[in-house]
Amino acid sequence: MTDAPPGTSSRGPLAQRPDVLGRAHAFGAAYAPLVRDLVGLRAAQFDSGLAWVHFPEGRGGLGLPRGVQADIDAVLESYGIPAPSLGDNPIGIGMAAPTVLAYGSEELLDRHLKRIFAGEDIWCQLFSEPSSGSDVAGVATRATRTEGGWIVNGQKVWTSFAHLAAFGLLLARTDPHQPKHRGLSYFVLDMSAPGVEVRPLFQINGDSQFNEVFLTDVFVPDDAMLGAEGEGWAVATATLMNERVALGGAGARGMAEPLLTVFDTAAESFDPIERAVWQDRVAQLWIESEAFVLTMQRAARAAASGRPGPEGSIGKLWGTEIHQRIAALELELTSRWCVRIPEGYPMKRSSPGNYGGSPAKRYLRSRGFTIEGGTSEILRNIVGERVLGLPPDLRVDKSVPWNEIPR
């Protein structure tokens, strides 16, 4: 059996929608010459309904199952049009867009969705705080009612892209007299608003991919709220589920390539027995990484709705731990002749999606994979409780008003 041309499978959702394939081929033929203008091209792709095909018509989609997107992307790539890279705007594409679609007003959808996909606006996520990292519902940032909106005061931390972002997804406490999960509201924050201050945080590898954000008397208008007042926890949960799906799949393809490259280089110095041992270890991790990639691809195709469930936590948990083991084995291989960080510690800004550099720097950076975006411990709780149905942890503060919880 020979491979079919892109998007010509006789099975699956597209078999009943040949017009969608025709639309994709027509778009590819018309816009391939404009591939250097990615912003304009992405805006046109949005208008054609080929951005997120599972979104509604007029919102960048065609109301089709999520899995169809892979077929559309394959068609466009055959014309030289690359699929959007999650690394360019991961919070915007992976988290903000589905959250705004699910909970935003028509005005917010008009204002943000197209600009997110086109790459005109970078987004960040303002959840974690110095005193409430894994306990997201315990945030202390306050939003106080004022004429026409809210005044926000507080501090956020570990905020990727904050120094580049035009907008942020902000979780704040609007009613401290309610239990912590019920006193929260969710806003779209204009990062250029007066009172927003972004400061870099430097990591163990010398880079600054994260930030802390200080909010001092920041005005947020009423129409920037996602969901209703007091429904912030439900909106935040939806965002976190999307985040784990995005982080689970991000960088999945080719995740073991650096390890294979280092092994090929180091193999010349091995005797036959050493080579067999190292080859076995490398092969095992390569198999695990490929199994993970295929699992994430299958999960993406199987998802028919725009709201992923807790199963996304499995991908984030599994993927980040494989990444760590790959980085550790790569460092073991290179340590045969030297262990050093040639780049030094320049204390510089770098893209949150950039995990490059020497094997030593990649190893140091990998230590944070199982912390950011939900710690592995929290994710195991989610998988145990919400996927496997195991008894939940005891939570003695769940029904206590937030302002009465000792801290």
PDB file of C-alpha atoms in Angstrom, residues 151 184 187 209 260:
ATOM      1  CA  ILE A 151      -8.623  47.784  41.039  1.00  0.00           C
ATOM      2  CA  LEU A 184     -12.089  34.077  42.647  1.00  0.00           C
ATOM      3  CA  PHE A 187      -9.719  38.650  33.881  1.00  0.00           C
ATOM      4  CA  GLN A 209      12.840  32.793  30.954  1.00  0.00           C
ATOM      5  CA  LEU A 260      21.143  10.389  19.439  1.00  0.00           C
TER       6      LEU A 260
END
